[in-house]
mmCIF file of N, CA and C in Angstrom:
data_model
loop_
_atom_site.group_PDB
_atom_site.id
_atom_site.type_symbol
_atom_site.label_atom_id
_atom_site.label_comp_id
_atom_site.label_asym_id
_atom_site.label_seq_id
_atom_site.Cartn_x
_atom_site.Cartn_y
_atom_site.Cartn_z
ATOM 1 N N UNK A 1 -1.964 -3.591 5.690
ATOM 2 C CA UNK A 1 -0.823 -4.301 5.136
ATOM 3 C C UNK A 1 -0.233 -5.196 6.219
ATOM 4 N N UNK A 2 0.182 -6.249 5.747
ATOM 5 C CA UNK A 2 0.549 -7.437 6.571
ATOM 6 C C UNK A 2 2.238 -7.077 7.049
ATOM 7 N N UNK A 3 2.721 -7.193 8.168
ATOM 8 C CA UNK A 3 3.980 -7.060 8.567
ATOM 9 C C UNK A 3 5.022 -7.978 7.694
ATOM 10 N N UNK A 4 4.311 -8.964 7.187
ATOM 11 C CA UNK A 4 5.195 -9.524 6.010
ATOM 12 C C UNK A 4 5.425 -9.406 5.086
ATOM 13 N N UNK A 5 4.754 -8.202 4.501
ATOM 14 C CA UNK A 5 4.573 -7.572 3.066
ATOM 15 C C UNK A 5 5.964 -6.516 3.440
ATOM 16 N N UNK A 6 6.266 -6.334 2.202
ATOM 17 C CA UNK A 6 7.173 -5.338 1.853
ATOM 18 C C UNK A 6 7.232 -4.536 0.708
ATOM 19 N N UNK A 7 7.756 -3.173 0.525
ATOM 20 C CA UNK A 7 7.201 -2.782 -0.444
ATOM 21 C C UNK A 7 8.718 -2.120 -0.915
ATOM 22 N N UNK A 8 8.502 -2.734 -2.549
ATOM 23 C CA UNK A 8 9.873 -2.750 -3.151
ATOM 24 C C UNK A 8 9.769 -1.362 -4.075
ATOM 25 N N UNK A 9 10.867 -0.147 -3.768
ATOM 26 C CA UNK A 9 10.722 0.546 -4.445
ATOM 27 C C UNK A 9 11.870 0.662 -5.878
ATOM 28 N N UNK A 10 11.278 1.266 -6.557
ATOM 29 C CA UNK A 10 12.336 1.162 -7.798
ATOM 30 C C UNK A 10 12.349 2.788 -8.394
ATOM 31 N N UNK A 11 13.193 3.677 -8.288
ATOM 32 C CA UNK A 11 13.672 4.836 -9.121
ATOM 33 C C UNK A 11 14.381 4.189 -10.230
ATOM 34 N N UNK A 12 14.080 5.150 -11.232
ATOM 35 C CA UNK A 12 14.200 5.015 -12.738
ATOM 36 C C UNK A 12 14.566 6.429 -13.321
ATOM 37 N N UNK A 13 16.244 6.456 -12.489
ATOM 38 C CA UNK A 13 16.896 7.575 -13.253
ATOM 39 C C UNK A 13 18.023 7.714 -11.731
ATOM 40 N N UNK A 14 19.035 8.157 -12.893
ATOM 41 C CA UNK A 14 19.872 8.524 -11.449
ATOM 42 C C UNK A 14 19.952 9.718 -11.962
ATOM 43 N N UNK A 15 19.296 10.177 -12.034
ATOM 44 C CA UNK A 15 19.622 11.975 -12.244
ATOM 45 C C UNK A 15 19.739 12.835 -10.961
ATOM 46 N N UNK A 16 19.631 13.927 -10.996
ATOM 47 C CA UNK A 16 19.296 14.778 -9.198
ATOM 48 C C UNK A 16 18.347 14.795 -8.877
ATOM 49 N N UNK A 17 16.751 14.183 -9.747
ATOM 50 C CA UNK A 17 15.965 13.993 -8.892
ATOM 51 C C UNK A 17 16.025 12.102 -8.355
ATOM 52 N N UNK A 18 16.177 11.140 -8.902
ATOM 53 C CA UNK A 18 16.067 10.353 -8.894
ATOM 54 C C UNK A 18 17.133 9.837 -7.157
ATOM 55 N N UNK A 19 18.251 10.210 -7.723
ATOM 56 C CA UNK A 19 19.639 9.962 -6.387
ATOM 57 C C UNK A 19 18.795 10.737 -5.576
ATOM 58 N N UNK A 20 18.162 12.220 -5.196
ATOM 59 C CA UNK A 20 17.975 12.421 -4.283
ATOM 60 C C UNK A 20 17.090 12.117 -2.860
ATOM 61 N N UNK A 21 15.913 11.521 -4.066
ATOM 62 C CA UNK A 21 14.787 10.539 -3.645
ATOM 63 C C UNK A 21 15.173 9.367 -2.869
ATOM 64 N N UNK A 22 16.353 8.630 -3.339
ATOM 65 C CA UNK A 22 17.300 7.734 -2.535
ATOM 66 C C UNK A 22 17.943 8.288 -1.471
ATOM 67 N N UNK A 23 17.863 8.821 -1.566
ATOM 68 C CA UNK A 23 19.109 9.882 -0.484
ATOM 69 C C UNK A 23 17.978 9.726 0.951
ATOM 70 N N UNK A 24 16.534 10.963 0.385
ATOM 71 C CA UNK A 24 15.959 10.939 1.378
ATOM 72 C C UNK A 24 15.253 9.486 1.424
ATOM 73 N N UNK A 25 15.033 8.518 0.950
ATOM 74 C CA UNK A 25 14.425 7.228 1.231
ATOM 75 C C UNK A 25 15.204 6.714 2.476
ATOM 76 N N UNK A 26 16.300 6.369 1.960
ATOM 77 C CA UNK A 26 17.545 5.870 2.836
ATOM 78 C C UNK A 26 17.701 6.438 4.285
ATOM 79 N N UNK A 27 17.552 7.612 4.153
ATOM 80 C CA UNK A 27 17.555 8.491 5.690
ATOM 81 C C UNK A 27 16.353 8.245 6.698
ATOM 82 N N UNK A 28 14.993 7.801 5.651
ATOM 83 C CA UNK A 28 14.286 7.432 6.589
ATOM 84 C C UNK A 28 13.598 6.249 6.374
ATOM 85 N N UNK A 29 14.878 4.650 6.724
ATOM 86 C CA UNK A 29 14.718 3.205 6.743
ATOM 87 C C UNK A 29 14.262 3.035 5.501
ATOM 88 N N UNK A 30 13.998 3.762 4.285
ATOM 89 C CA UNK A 30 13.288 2.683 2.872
ATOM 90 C C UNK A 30 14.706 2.478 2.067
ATOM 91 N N UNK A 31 14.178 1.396 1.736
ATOM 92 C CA UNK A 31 14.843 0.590 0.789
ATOM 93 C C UNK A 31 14.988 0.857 -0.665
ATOM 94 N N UNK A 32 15.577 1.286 -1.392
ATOM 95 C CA UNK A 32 15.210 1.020 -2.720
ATOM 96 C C UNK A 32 16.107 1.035 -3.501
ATOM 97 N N UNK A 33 15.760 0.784 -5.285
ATOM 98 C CA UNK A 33 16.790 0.564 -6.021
ATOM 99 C C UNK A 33 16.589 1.721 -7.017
ATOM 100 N N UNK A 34 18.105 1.949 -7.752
ATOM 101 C CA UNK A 34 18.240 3.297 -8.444
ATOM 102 C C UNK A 34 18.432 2.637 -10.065
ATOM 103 N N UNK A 35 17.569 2.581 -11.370
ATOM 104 C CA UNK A 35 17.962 2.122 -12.597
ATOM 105 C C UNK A 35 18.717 3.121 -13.377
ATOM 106 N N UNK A 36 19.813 3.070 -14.269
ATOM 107 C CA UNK A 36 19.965 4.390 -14.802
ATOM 108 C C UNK A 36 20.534 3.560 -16.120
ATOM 109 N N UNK A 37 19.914 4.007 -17.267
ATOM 110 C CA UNK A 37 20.339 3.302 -18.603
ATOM 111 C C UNK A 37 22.059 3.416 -18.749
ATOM 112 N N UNK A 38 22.375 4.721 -18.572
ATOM 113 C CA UNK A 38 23.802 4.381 -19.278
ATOM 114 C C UNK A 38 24.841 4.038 -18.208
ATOM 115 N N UNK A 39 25.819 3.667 -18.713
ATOM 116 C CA UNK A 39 26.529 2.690 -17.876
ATOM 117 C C UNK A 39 28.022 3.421 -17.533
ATOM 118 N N UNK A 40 28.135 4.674 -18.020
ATOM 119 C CA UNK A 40 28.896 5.560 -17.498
ATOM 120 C C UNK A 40 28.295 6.892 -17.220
ATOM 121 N N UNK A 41 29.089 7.644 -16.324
ATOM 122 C CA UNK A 41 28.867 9.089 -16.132
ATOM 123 C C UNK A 41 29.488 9.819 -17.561
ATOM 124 N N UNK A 42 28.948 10.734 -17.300
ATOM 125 C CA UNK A 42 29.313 11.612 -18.776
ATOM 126 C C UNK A 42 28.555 13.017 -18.639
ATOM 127 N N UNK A 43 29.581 13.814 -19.264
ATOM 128 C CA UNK A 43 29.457 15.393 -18.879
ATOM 129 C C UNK A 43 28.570 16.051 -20.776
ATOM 130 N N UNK A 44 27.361 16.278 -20.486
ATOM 131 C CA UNK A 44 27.069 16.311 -21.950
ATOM 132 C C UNK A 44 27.021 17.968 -22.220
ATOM 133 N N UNK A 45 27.728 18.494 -21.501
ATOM 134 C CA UNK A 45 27.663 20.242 -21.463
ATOM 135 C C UNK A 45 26.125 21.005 -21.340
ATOM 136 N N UNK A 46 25.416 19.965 -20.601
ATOM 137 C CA UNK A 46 23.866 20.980 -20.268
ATOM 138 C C UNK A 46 23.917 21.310 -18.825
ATOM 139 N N UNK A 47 23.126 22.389 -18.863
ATOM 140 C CA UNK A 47 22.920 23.036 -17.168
ATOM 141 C C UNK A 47 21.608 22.003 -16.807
ATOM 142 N N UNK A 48 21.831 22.352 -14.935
ATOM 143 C CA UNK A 48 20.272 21.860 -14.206
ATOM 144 C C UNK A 48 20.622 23.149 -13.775
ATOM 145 N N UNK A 49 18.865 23.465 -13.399
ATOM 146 C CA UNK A 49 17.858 24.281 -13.061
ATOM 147 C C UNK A 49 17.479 24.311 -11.698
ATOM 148 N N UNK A 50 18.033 24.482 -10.704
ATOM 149 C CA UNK A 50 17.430 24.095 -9.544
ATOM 150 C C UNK A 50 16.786 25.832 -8.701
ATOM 151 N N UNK A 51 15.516 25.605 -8.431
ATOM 152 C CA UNK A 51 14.818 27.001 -8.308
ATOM 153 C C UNK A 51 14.837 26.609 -6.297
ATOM 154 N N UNK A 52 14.232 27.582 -5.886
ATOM 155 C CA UNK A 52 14.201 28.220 -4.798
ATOM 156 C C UNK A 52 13.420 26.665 -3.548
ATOM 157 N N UNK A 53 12.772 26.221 -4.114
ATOM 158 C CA UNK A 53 11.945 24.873 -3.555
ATOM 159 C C UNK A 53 13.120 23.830 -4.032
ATOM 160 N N UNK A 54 13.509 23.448 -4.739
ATOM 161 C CA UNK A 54 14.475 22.751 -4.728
ATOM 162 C C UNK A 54 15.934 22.607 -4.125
ATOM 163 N N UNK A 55 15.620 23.835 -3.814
ATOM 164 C CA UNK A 55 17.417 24.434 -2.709
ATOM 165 C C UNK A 55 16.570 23.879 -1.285
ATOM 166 N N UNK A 56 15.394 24.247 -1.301
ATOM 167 C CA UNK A 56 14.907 23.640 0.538
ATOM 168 C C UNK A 56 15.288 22.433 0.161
ATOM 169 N N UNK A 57 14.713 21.674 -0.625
ATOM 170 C CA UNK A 57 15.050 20.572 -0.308
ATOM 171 C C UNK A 57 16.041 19.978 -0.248
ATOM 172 N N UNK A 58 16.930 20.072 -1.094
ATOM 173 C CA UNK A 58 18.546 19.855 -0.849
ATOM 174 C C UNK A 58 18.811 20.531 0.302
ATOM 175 N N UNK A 59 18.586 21.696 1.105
ATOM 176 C CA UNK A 59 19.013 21.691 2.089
ATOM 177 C C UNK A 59 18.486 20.719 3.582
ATOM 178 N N UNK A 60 17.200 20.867 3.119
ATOM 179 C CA UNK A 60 16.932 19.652 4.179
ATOM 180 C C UNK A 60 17.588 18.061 4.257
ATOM 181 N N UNK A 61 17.988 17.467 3.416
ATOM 182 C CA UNK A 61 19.195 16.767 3.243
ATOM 183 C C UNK A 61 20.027 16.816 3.876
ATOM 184 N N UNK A 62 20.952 17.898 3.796
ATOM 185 C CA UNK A 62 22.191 18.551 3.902
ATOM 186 C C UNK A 62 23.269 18.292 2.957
ATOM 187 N N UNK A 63 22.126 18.642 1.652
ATOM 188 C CA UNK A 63 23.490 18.539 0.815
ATOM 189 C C UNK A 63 23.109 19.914 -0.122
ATOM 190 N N UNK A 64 22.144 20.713 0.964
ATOM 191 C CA UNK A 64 22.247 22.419 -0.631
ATOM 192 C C UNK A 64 23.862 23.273 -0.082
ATOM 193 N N UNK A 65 24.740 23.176 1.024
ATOM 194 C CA UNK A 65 25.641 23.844 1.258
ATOM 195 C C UNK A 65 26.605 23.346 0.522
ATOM 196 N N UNK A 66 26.681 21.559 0.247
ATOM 197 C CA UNK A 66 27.651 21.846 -0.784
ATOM 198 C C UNK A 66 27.705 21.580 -1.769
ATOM 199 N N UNK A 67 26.166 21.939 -2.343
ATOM 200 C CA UNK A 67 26.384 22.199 -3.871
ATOM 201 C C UNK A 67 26.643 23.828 -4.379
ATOM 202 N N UNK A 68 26.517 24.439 -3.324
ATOM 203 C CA UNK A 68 26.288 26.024 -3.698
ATOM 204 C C UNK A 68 27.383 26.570 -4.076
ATOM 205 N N UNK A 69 28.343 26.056 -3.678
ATOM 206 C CA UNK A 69 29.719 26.513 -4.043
ATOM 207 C C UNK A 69 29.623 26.200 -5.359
ATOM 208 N N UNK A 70 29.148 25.295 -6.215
ATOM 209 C CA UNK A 70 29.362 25.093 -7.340
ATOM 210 C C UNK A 70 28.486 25.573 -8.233
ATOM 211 N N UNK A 71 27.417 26.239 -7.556
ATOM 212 C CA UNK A 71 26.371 26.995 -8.638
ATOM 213 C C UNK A 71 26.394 28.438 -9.214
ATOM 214 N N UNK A 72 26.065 28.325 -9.951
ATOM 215 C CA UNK A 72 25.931 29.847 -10.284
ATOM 216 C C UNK A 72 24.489 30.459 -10.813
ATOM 217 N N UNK A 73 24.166 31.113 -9.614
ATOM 218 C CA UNK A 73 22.861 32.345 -9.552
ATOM 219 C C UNK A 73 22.394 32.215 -11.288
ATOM 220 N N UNK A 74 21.183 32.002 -11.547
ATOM 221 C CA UNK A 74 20.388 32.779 -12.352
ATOM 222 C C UNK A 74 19.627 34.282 -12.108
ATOM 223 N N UNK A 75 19.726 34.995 -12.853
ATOM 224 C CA UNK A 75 19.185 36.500 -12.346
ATOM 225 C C UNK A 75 18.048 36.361 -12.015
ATOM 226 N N UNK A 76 17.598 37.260 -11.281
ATOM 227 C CA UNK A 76 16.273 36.968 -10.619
ATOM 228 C C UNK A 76 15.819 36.174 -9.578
ATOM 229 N N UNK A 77 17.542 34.808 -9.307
ATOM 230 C CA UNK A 77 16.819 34.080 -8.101
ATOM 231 C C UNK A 77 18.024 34.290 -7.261
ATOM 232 N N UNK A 78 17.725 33.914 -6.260
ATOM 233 C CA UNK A 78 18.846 33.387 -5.009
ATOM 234 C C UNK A 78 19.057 32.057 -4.491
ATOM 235 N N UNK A 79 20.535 31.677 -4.290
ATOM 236 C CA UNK A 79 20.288 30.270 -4.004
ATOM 237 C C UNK A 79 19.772 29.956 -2.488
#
């Protein structure tokens, strides 16, 4: 690849996987853009699921400490 090439990324969702992908892009120099159809936030009363591999990764971030305060344990796992 030519030093003049660039490579344009595009996420297509701002959900928690989508923002987080930005999150870690951003942390290490990439660029990219986040699409998200609706044009407000909105609370539609559903849970996320976040299992035991998904807490590493939010913690490698540094953002699983402060979501934990706001989670609540499913039986059987630990956050």
């Amino acid at each position: 690849m030519d030093a003049a090439e660039e490579l344009d990324i595009v996420i297509v969702g701002a959900g928690i996987c989508g923002l987080t992908t930005a999150l870690a892009l951003h942390r290490k120099g990439i660029k990219s853009v986040v699409l998200e159809r609706s044009e407000t936030l909105r609370a539609s009363g559903a849970a996320i699921a976040i299992l035991t591999n998904g807490w590493r990764a939010l913690d490698q971030l540094g953002i699983g400490p402060k979501l934990r305060p706001t989670a609540l344990p499913l039986q059987g796992y630990t956050l």
